[in-house]
Short mmCIF file of N, CA, C and O in Angstrom, two decimals:
data_model
loop_
_atom_site.label_atom_id
_atom_site.label_comp_id
_atom_site.label_asym_id
_atom_site.label_seq_id
_atom_site.Cartn_x
_atom_site.Cartn_y
_atom_site.Cartn_z
N UNK A 1 8.29 -12.40 -0.03
CA UNK A 1 8.12 -11.46 -1.10
C UNK A 1 6.78 -10.71 -0.93
O UNK A 1 6.71 -9.51 -1.14
N UNK A 2 5.75 -11.45 -0.56
CA UNK A 2 4.44 -10.82 -0.35
C UNK A 2 4.50 -9.86 0.83
O UNK A 2 3.93 -8.77 0.79
N UNK A 3 5.21 -10.26 1.87
CA UNK A 3 5.36 -9.39 3.04
C UNK A 3 6.07 -8.10 2.65
O UNK A 3 5.66 -7.00 3.05
N UNK A 4 7.12 -8.21 1.85
CA UNK A 4 7.85 -7.03 1.39
C UNK A 4 6.96 -6.12 0.54
O UNK A 4 7.05 -4.90 0.64
N UNK A 5 6.09 -6.73 -0.26
CA UNK A 5 5.16 -5.94 -1.07
C UNK A 5 4.23 -5.16 -0.16
O UNK A 5 3.97 -3.97 -0.40
N UNK A 6 3.73 -5.77 0.89
CA UNK A 6 2.86 -5.08 1.83
C UNK A 6 3.55 -3.91 2.49
O UNK A 6 2.98 -2.82 2.63
N UNK A 7 4.80 -4.12 2.88
CA UNK A 7 5.58 -3.04 3.49
C UNK A 7 5.82 -1.92 2.47
O UNK A 7 5.66 -0.74 2.77
N UNK A 8 6.19 -2.30 1.25
CA UNK A 8 6.43 -1.32 0.19
C UNK A 8 5.19 -0.50 -0.12
O UNK A 8 5.25 0.73 -0.28
N UNK A 9 4.03 -1.15 -0.19
CA UNK A 9 2.79 -0.43 -0.43
C UNK A 9 2.48 0.53 0.72
O UNK A 9 1.94 1.61 0.51
N UNK A 10 2.84 0.14 1.93
CA UNK A 10 2.68 1.04 3.07
C UNK A 10 3.52 2.30 2.90
O UNK A 10 3.08 3.40 3.22
N UNK A 11 4.73 2.14 2.36
CA UNK A 11 5.59 3.30 2.10
C UNK A 11 4.99 4.20 1.02
O UNK A 11 5.04 5.43 1.12
N UNK A 12 4.43 3.58 -0.01
CA UNK A 12 3.80 4.35 -1.09
C UNK A 12 2.62 5.14 -0.53
O UNK A 12 2.44 6.32 -0.84
N UNK A 13 1.83 4.51 0.32
CA UNK A 13 0.68 5.18 0.94
C UNK A 13 1.14 6.41 1.74
O UNK A 13 0.57 7.49 1.63
N UNK A 14 2.19 6.23 2.52
CA UNK A 14 2.71 7.36 3.31
C UNK A 14 3.20 8.49 2.41
O UNK A 14 3.01 9.66 2.71
N UNK A 15 3.83 8.12 1.31
CA UNK A 15 4.30 9.15 0.37
C UNK A 15 3.14 9.91 -0.23
O UNK A 15 3.18 11.14 -0.35
N UNK A 16 2.08 9.20 -0.61
CA UNK A 16 0.90 9.85 -1.16
C UNK A 16 0.26 10.78 -0.12
O UNK A 16 -0.19 11.87 -0.46
N UNK A 17 0.21 10.33 1.12
CA UNK A 17 -0.38 11.15 2.17
C UNK A 17 0.47 12.40 2.43
O UNK A 17 -0.07 13.43 2.83
N UNK A 18 1.76 12.30 2.21
CA UNK A 18 2.65 13.41 2.47
C UNK A 18 2.67 14.47 1.38
O UNK A 18 3.24 15.55 1.56
N UNK A 19 2.05 14.17 0.24
CA UNK A 19 2.02 15.15 -0.84
C UNK A 19 1.05 16.27 -0.48
O UNK A 19 -0.06 16.02 -0.04
N UNK A 20 1.50 17.48 -0.67
CA UNK A 20 0.62 18.62 -0.40
C UNK A 20 -0.40 18.81 -1.50
O UNK A 20 -0.24 18.30 -2.60
N UNK A 21 -1.42 19.54 -1.20
CA UNK A 21 -2.43 19.86 -2.21
C UNK A 21 -1.83 20.86 -3.19
O UNK A 21 -1.13 21.78 -2.81
N UNK A 22 -2.14 20.66 -4.46
CA UNK A 22 -1.60 21.52 -5.51
C UNK A 22 -2.40 22.80 -5.69
O UNK A 22 -1.86 23.84 -6.03
N UNK A 23 -3.71 22.70 -5.51
CA UNK A 23 -4.59 23.83 -5.79
C UNK A 23 -4.23 25.06 -4.97
O UNK A 23 -3.92 24.99 -3.80
N UNK A 24 -4.27 26.21 -5.62
CA UNK A 24 -4.04 27.47 -4.93
C UNK A 24 -2.59 27.86 -4.76
O UNK A 24 -2.29 29.01 -4.43
N UNK A 25 -1.67 26.95 -5.00
CA UNK A 25 -0.26 27.26 -4.77
C UNK A 25 0.39 27.97 -5.95
O UNK A 25 1.32 28.73 -5.76
N UNK A 26 -0.08 27.69 -7.15
CA UNK A 26 0.64 28.16 -8.32
C UNK A 26 -0.18 29.07 -9.24
O UNK A 26 0.27 29.41 -10.32
N UNK A 27 -1.37 29.44 -8.81
CA UNK A 27 -2.26 30.22 -9.66
C UNK A 27 -1.64 31.45 -10.28
O UNK A 27 -1.79 31.71 -11.48
N UNK A 28 -0.89 32.22 -9.51
CA UNK A 28 -0.27 33.45 -10.02
C UNK A 28 0.91 33.17 -10.94
O UNK A 28 1.29 34.03 -11.74
N UNK A 29 1.47 32.00 -10.86
CA UNK A 29 2.67 31.68 -11.63
C UNK A 29 2.38 31.41 -13.11
O UNK A 29 3.29 31.47 -13.93
N UNK A 30 1.14 31.12 -13.46
CA UNK A 30 0.83 30.78 -14.84
C UNK A 30 0.75 32.00 -15.76
O UNK A 30 0.98 31.89 -16.95
N UNK A 31 0.42 33.13 -15.21
CA UNK A 31 0.39 34.34 -16.02
C UNK A 31 -0.81 34.46 -16.94
O UNK A 31 -0.95 35.43 -17.67
N UNK A 32 -1.68 33.50 -16.91
CA UNK A 32 -2.87 33.52 -17.76
C UNK A 32 -4.00 32.85 -16.97
O UNK A 32 -3.85 31.74 -16.49
N UNK A 33 -5.11 33.56 -16.85
CA UNK A 33 -6.21 33.06 -16.02
C UNK A 33 -6.76 31.72 -16.48
O UNK A 33 -7.07 30.85 -15.66
N UNK A 34 -6.92 31.53 -17.80
CA UNK A 34 -7.46 30.26 -18.30
C UNK A 34 -6.54 29.09 -17.96
O UNK A 34 -7.00 28.02 -17.58
N UNK A 35 -5.24 29.31 -18.11
CA UNK A 35 -4.28 28.26 -17.79
C UNK A 35 -4.30 27.96 -16.29
O UNK A 35 -4.26 26.80 -15.87
N UNK A 36 -4.39 29.01 -15.49
CA UNK A 36 -4.46 28.83 -14.04
C UNK A 36 -5.72 28.06 -13.66
O UNK A 36 -5.69 27.19 -12.78
N UNK A 37 -6.85 28.35 -14.34
CA UNK A 37 -8.10 27.63 -14.07
C UNK A 37 -7.99 26.16 -14.44
O UNK A 37 -8.48 25.29 -13.71
N UNK A 38 -7.35 25.88 -15.56
CA UNK A 38 -7.15 24.48 -15.98
C UNK A 38 -6.31 23.73 -14.97
O UNK A 38 -6.58 22.58 -14.64
N UNK A 39 -5.27 24.39 -14.49
CA UNK A 39 -4.41 23.76 -13.49
C UNK A 39 -5.19 23.52 -12.20
O UNK A 39 -5.04 22.47 -11.56
N UNK A 40 -6.02 24.47 -11.82
CA UNK A 40 -6.83 24.31 -10.61
C UNK A 40 -7.76 23.10 -10.75
O UNK A 40 -7.92 22.32 -9.82
N UNK A 41 -8.37 22.95 -11.93
CA UNK A 41 -9.23 21.79 -12.18
C UNK A 41 -8.42 20.50 -12.06
O UNK A 41 -8.87 19.52 -11.44
N UNK A 42 -7.24 20.49 -12.68
CA UNK A 42 -6.38 19.31 -12.60
C UNK A 42 -6.02 19.01 -11.14
O UNK A 42 -6.09 17.86 -10.70
N UNK A 43 -5.64 20.04 -10.40
CA UNK A 43 -5.22 19.85 -9.01
C UNK A 43 -6.36 19.30 -8.16
O UNK A 43 -6.15 18.41 -7.32
N UNK A 44 -7.56 19.80 -8.38
CA UNK A 44 -8.72 19.30 -7.64
C UNK A 44 -8.97 17.84 -7.96
O UNK A 44 -9.18 17.02 -7.05
N UNK A 45 -8.95 17.50 -9.24
CA UNK A 45 -9.15 16.10 -9.64
C UNK A 45 -8.05 15.21 -9.09
O UNK A 45 -8.30 14.08 -8.67
N UNK A 46 -6.82 15.70 -9.12
CA UNK A 46 -5.69 14.93 -8.61
C UNK A 46 -5.85 14.68 -7.11
O UNK A 46 -5.62 13.57 -6.63
N UNK A 47 -6.28 15.68 -6.36
CA UNK A 47 -6.47 15.50 -4.92
C UNK A 47 -7.52 14.43 -4.63
O UNK A 47 -7.33 13.58 -3.77
N UNK A 48 -8.61 14.46 -5.37
CA UNK A 48 -9.68 13.47 -5.20
C UNK A 48 -9.17 12.07 -5.59
O UNK A 48 -9.35 11.11 -4.85
N UNK A 49 -8.51 11.99 -6.73
CA UNK A 49 -7.99 10.70 -7.21
C UNK A 49 -6.91 10.16 -6.28
O UNK A 49 -6.85 8.95 -6.01
N UNK A 50 -6.05 11.04 -5.80
CA UNK A 50 -4.98 10.62 -4.89
C UNK A 50 -5.57 10.06 -3.60
O UNK A 50 -5.09 9.05 -3.07
N UNK A 51 -6.63 10.67 -3.10
CA UNK A 51 -7.27 10.19 -1.89
C UNK A 51 -7.86 8.79 -2.11
O UNK A 51 -7.68 7.90 -1.28
N UNK A 52 -8.52 8.58 -3.23
CA UNK A 52 -9.07 7.26 -3.55
C UNK A 52 -7.95 6.24 -3.71
O UNK A 52 -8.03 5.12 -3.21
N UNK A 53 -6.90 6.62 -4.43
CA UNK A 53 -5.79 5.72 -4.66
C UNK A 53 -5.09 5.36 -3.35
O UNK A 53 -4.69 4.21 -3.15
N UNK A 54 -4.97 6.32 -2.47
CA UNK A 54 -4.35 6.07 -1.17
C UNK A 54 -5.13 5.01 -0.40
O UNK A 54 -4.56 4.10 0.19
N UNK A 55 -6.46 5.10 -0.44
CA UNK A 55 -7.30 4.10 0.22
C UNK A 55 -7.13 2.72 -0.39
O UNK A 55 -7.06 1.71 0.33
N UNK A 56 -7.04 2.66 -1.71
CA UNK A 56 -6.86 1.38 -2.38
C UNK A 56 -5.48 0.79 -2.08
O UNK A 56 -5.35 -0.42 -1.89
N UNK A 57 -4.47 1.64 -2.04
CA UNK A 57 -3.12 1.17 -1.70
C UNK A 57 -3.09 0.62 -0.28
O UNK A 57 -2.49 -0.42 -0.02
N UNK A 58 -3.76 1.31 0.63
CA UNK A 58 -3.82 0.85 2.01
C UNK A 58 -4.48 -0.52 2.10
O UNK A 58 -4.00 -1.42 2.81
N UNK A 59 -5.57 -0.71 1.37
CA UNK A 59 -6.27 -2.00 1.37
C UNK A 59 -5.37 -3.10 0.81
O UNK A 59 -5.30 -4.20 1.37
N UNK A 60 -4.67 -2.82 -0.30
CA UNK A 60 -3.77 -3.82 -0.88
C UNK A 60 -2.62 -4.16 0.06
O UNK A 60 -2.22 -5.33 0.16
N UNK A 61 -2.09 -3.16 0.74
CA UNK A 61 -1.01 -3.41 1.69
C UNK A 61 -1.48 -4.33 2.80
O UNK A 61 -0.77 -5.27 3.19
N UNK A 62 -2.67 -4.10 3.30
CA UNK A 62 -3.21 -4.94 4.37
C UNK A 62 -3.46 -6.36 3.87
O UNK A 62 -3.14 -7.34 4.57
N UNK A 63 -3.99 -6.50 2.67
CA UNK A 63 -4.22 -7.83 2.09
C UNK A 63 -2.90 -8.57 1.95
O UNK A 63 -2.80 -9.76 2.28
N UNK A 64 -1.87 -7.89 1.48
CA UNK A 64 -0.55 -8.53 1.31
C UNK A 64 0.01 -8.97 2.66
O UNK A 64 0.56 -10.08 2.77
N UNK A 65 -0.14 -8.15 3.68
CA UNK A 65 0.38 -8.50 5.01
C UNK A 65 -0.35 -9.71 5.58
O UNK A 65 0.27 -10.62 6.13
N UNK A 66 -1.68 -9.75 5.43
CA UNK A 66 -2.47 -10.88 5.92
C UNK A 66 -2.12 -12.14 5.14
O UNK A 66 -1.96 -13.22 5.72
N UNK A 67 -1.98 -12.02 3.82
CA UNK A 67 -1.62 -13.18 2.99
C UNK A 67 -0.25 -13.72 3.39
O UNK A 67 -0.06 -14.94 3.50
N UNK A 68 0.70 -12.83 3.59
CA UNK A 68 2.05 -13.27 3.97
C UNK A 68 2.02 -14.02 5.30
O UNK A 68 2.67 -15.06 5.44
N UNK A 69 1.25 -13.50 6.25
CA UNK A 69 1.15 -14.18 7.54
C UNK A 69 0.53 -15.57 7.38
O UNK A 69 0.99 -16.54 7.98
N UNK A 70 -0.51 -15.66 6.55
CA UNK A 70 -1.16 -16.96 6.33
C UNK A 70 -0.19 -17.94 5.68
O UNK A 70 -0.12 -19.11 6.08
N UNK A 71 0.56 -17.49 4.68
CA UNK A 71 1.54 -18.36 4.02
C UNK A 71 2.62 -18.81 5.00
O UNK A 71 3.05 -19.97 4.98
N UNK A 72 3.07 -17.91 5.86
CA UNK A 72 4.09 -18.28 6.84
C UNK A 72 3.55 -19.33 7.81
O UNK A 72 4.26 -20.29 8.16
N UNK A 73 2.30 -19.17 8.23
CA UNK A 73 1.70 -20.15 9.14
C UNK A 73 1.54 -21.51 8.46
O UNK A 73 1.83 -22.55 9.06
N UNK A 74 1.09 -21.51 7.22
CA UNK A 74 0.93 -22.77 6.47
C UNK A 74 2.30 -23.43 6.27
O UNK A 74 2.44 -24.64 6.45
N UNK A 75 3.30 -22.63 5.92
CA UNK A 75 4.65 -23.17 5.72
C UNK A 75 5.17 -23.80 7.01
O UNK A 75 5.75 -24.89 6.98
N UNK A 76 4.93 -23.15 8.12
CA UNK A 76 5.37 -23.68 9.41
C UNK A 76 4.65 -25.00 9.71
O UNK A 76 5.28 -25.98 10.14
N UNK A 77 3.34 -25.04 9.47
CA UNK A 77 2.57 -26.27 9.72
C UNK A 77 3.04 -27.41 8.82
O UNK A 77 3.15 -28.56 9.26
N UNK A 78 3.31 -27.09 7.56
CA UNK A 78 3.80 -28.13 6.64
C UNK A 78 5.17 -28.64 7.08
O UNK A 78 5.43 -29.85 7.02
N UNK A 79 6.03 -27.74 7.49
CA UNK A 79 7.36 -28.16 7.96
C UNK A 79 7.23 -29.07 9.18
O UNK A 79 7.93 -30.10 9.28
N UNK A 80 6.34 -28.73 10.09
CA UNK A 80 6.12 -29.57 11.27
C UNK A 80 5.58 -30.95 10.87
O UNK A 80 6.00 -31.96 11.41
N UNK A 81 4.67 -30.96 9.91
CA UNK A 81 4.10 -32.24 9.45
C UNK A 81 5.17 -33.10 8.79
O UNK A 81 5.23 -34.32 9.01
N UNK A 82 6.03 -32.50 8.00
CA UNK A 82 7.10 -33.24 7.34
C UNK A 82 8.07 -33.79 8.38
O UNK A 82 8.48 -34.96 8.31
N UNK A 83 8.43 -32.97 9.36
CA UNK A 83 9.33 -33.45 10.42
C UNK A 83 8.71 -34.63 11.16
O UNK A 83 9.38 -35.61 11.48
N UNK A 84 7.41 -34.52 11.43
CA UNK A 84 6.71 -35.60 12.13
C UNK A 84 6.65 -36.86 11.30
O UNK A 84 6.81 -37.97 11.81
N UNK A 85 6.44 -36.73 10.00
CA UNK A 85 6.37 -37.89 9.11
C UNK A 85 7.72 -38.56 8.95
O UNK A 85 7.80 -39.76 8.72
N UNK A 86 8.78 -37.79 9.10
CA UNK A 86 10.13 -38.34 8.96
C UNK A 86 10.64 -38.92 10.28
O UNK A 86 11.76 -39.39 10.35
N UNK A 87 9.83 -38.84 11.32
CA UNK A 87 10.22 -39.41 12.61
C UNK A 87 11.02 -38.45 13.46
O UNK A 87 11.51 -38.83 14.51
N UNK A 88 11.13 -37.23 13.04
CA UNK A 88 11.86 -36.23 13.83
C UNK A 88 10.99 -35.73 14.95
O UNK A 88 9.84 -36.10 15.13
N UNK A 89 11.56 -34.88 15.76
CA UNK A 89 10.81 -34.31 16.87
C UNK A 89 10.02 -33.12 16.38
O UNK A 89 10.44 -32.40 15.49
N UNK A 90 8.89 -32.94 16.97
CA UNK A 90 8.02 -31.83 16.61
C UNK A 90 7.62 -31.10 17.86
O UNK A 90 7.49 -31.69 18.93
N UNK A 91 7.42 -29.81 17.74
CA UNK A 91 7.02 -29.01 18.89
C UNK A 91 5.67 -29.46 19.42
O UNK A 91 5.38 -29.32 20.59
N UNK A 92 4.82 -30.07 18.57
CA UNK A 92 3.49 -30.49 18.97
C UNK A 92 3.45 -31.95 19.43
O UNK A 92 2.44 -32.42 19.88
N UNK A 93 4.54 -32.64 19.30
CA UNK A 93 4.60 -34.07 19.62
C UNK A 93 4.54 -34.29 21.13
O UNK A 93 5.21 -33.61 21.90
N UNK A 94 3.73 -35.22 21.53
CA UNK A 94 3.61 -35.56 22.95
C UNK A 94 4.18 -36.96 23.15
O UNK A 94 3.86 -37.90 22.45
N UNK A 95 5.06 -37.11 24.18
CA UNK A 95 5.68 -38.42 24.46
C UNK A 95 4.79 -39.28 25.30
O UNK A 95 4.14 -39.07 26.13
#
């Protein structure tokens, strides 16, 4: 589940990176200079916030991937220990 979260966050990051900048695209469409200026301010703030959020999402995705790998390794080690304690064969067992 943690591994899937890391992959999913990677997809979210890519989606954020793929969004175009809003500023300058719609200025003429508002029909009023003050409204266009407000939208430009919003677009600028959104671009800055999106960039910060993208970095945070990337960091969380990496943390999730590392955590998932650690849990998988611990699970494998525990399974090997249980097999060894039950008298079964283990990949690390030496005859």
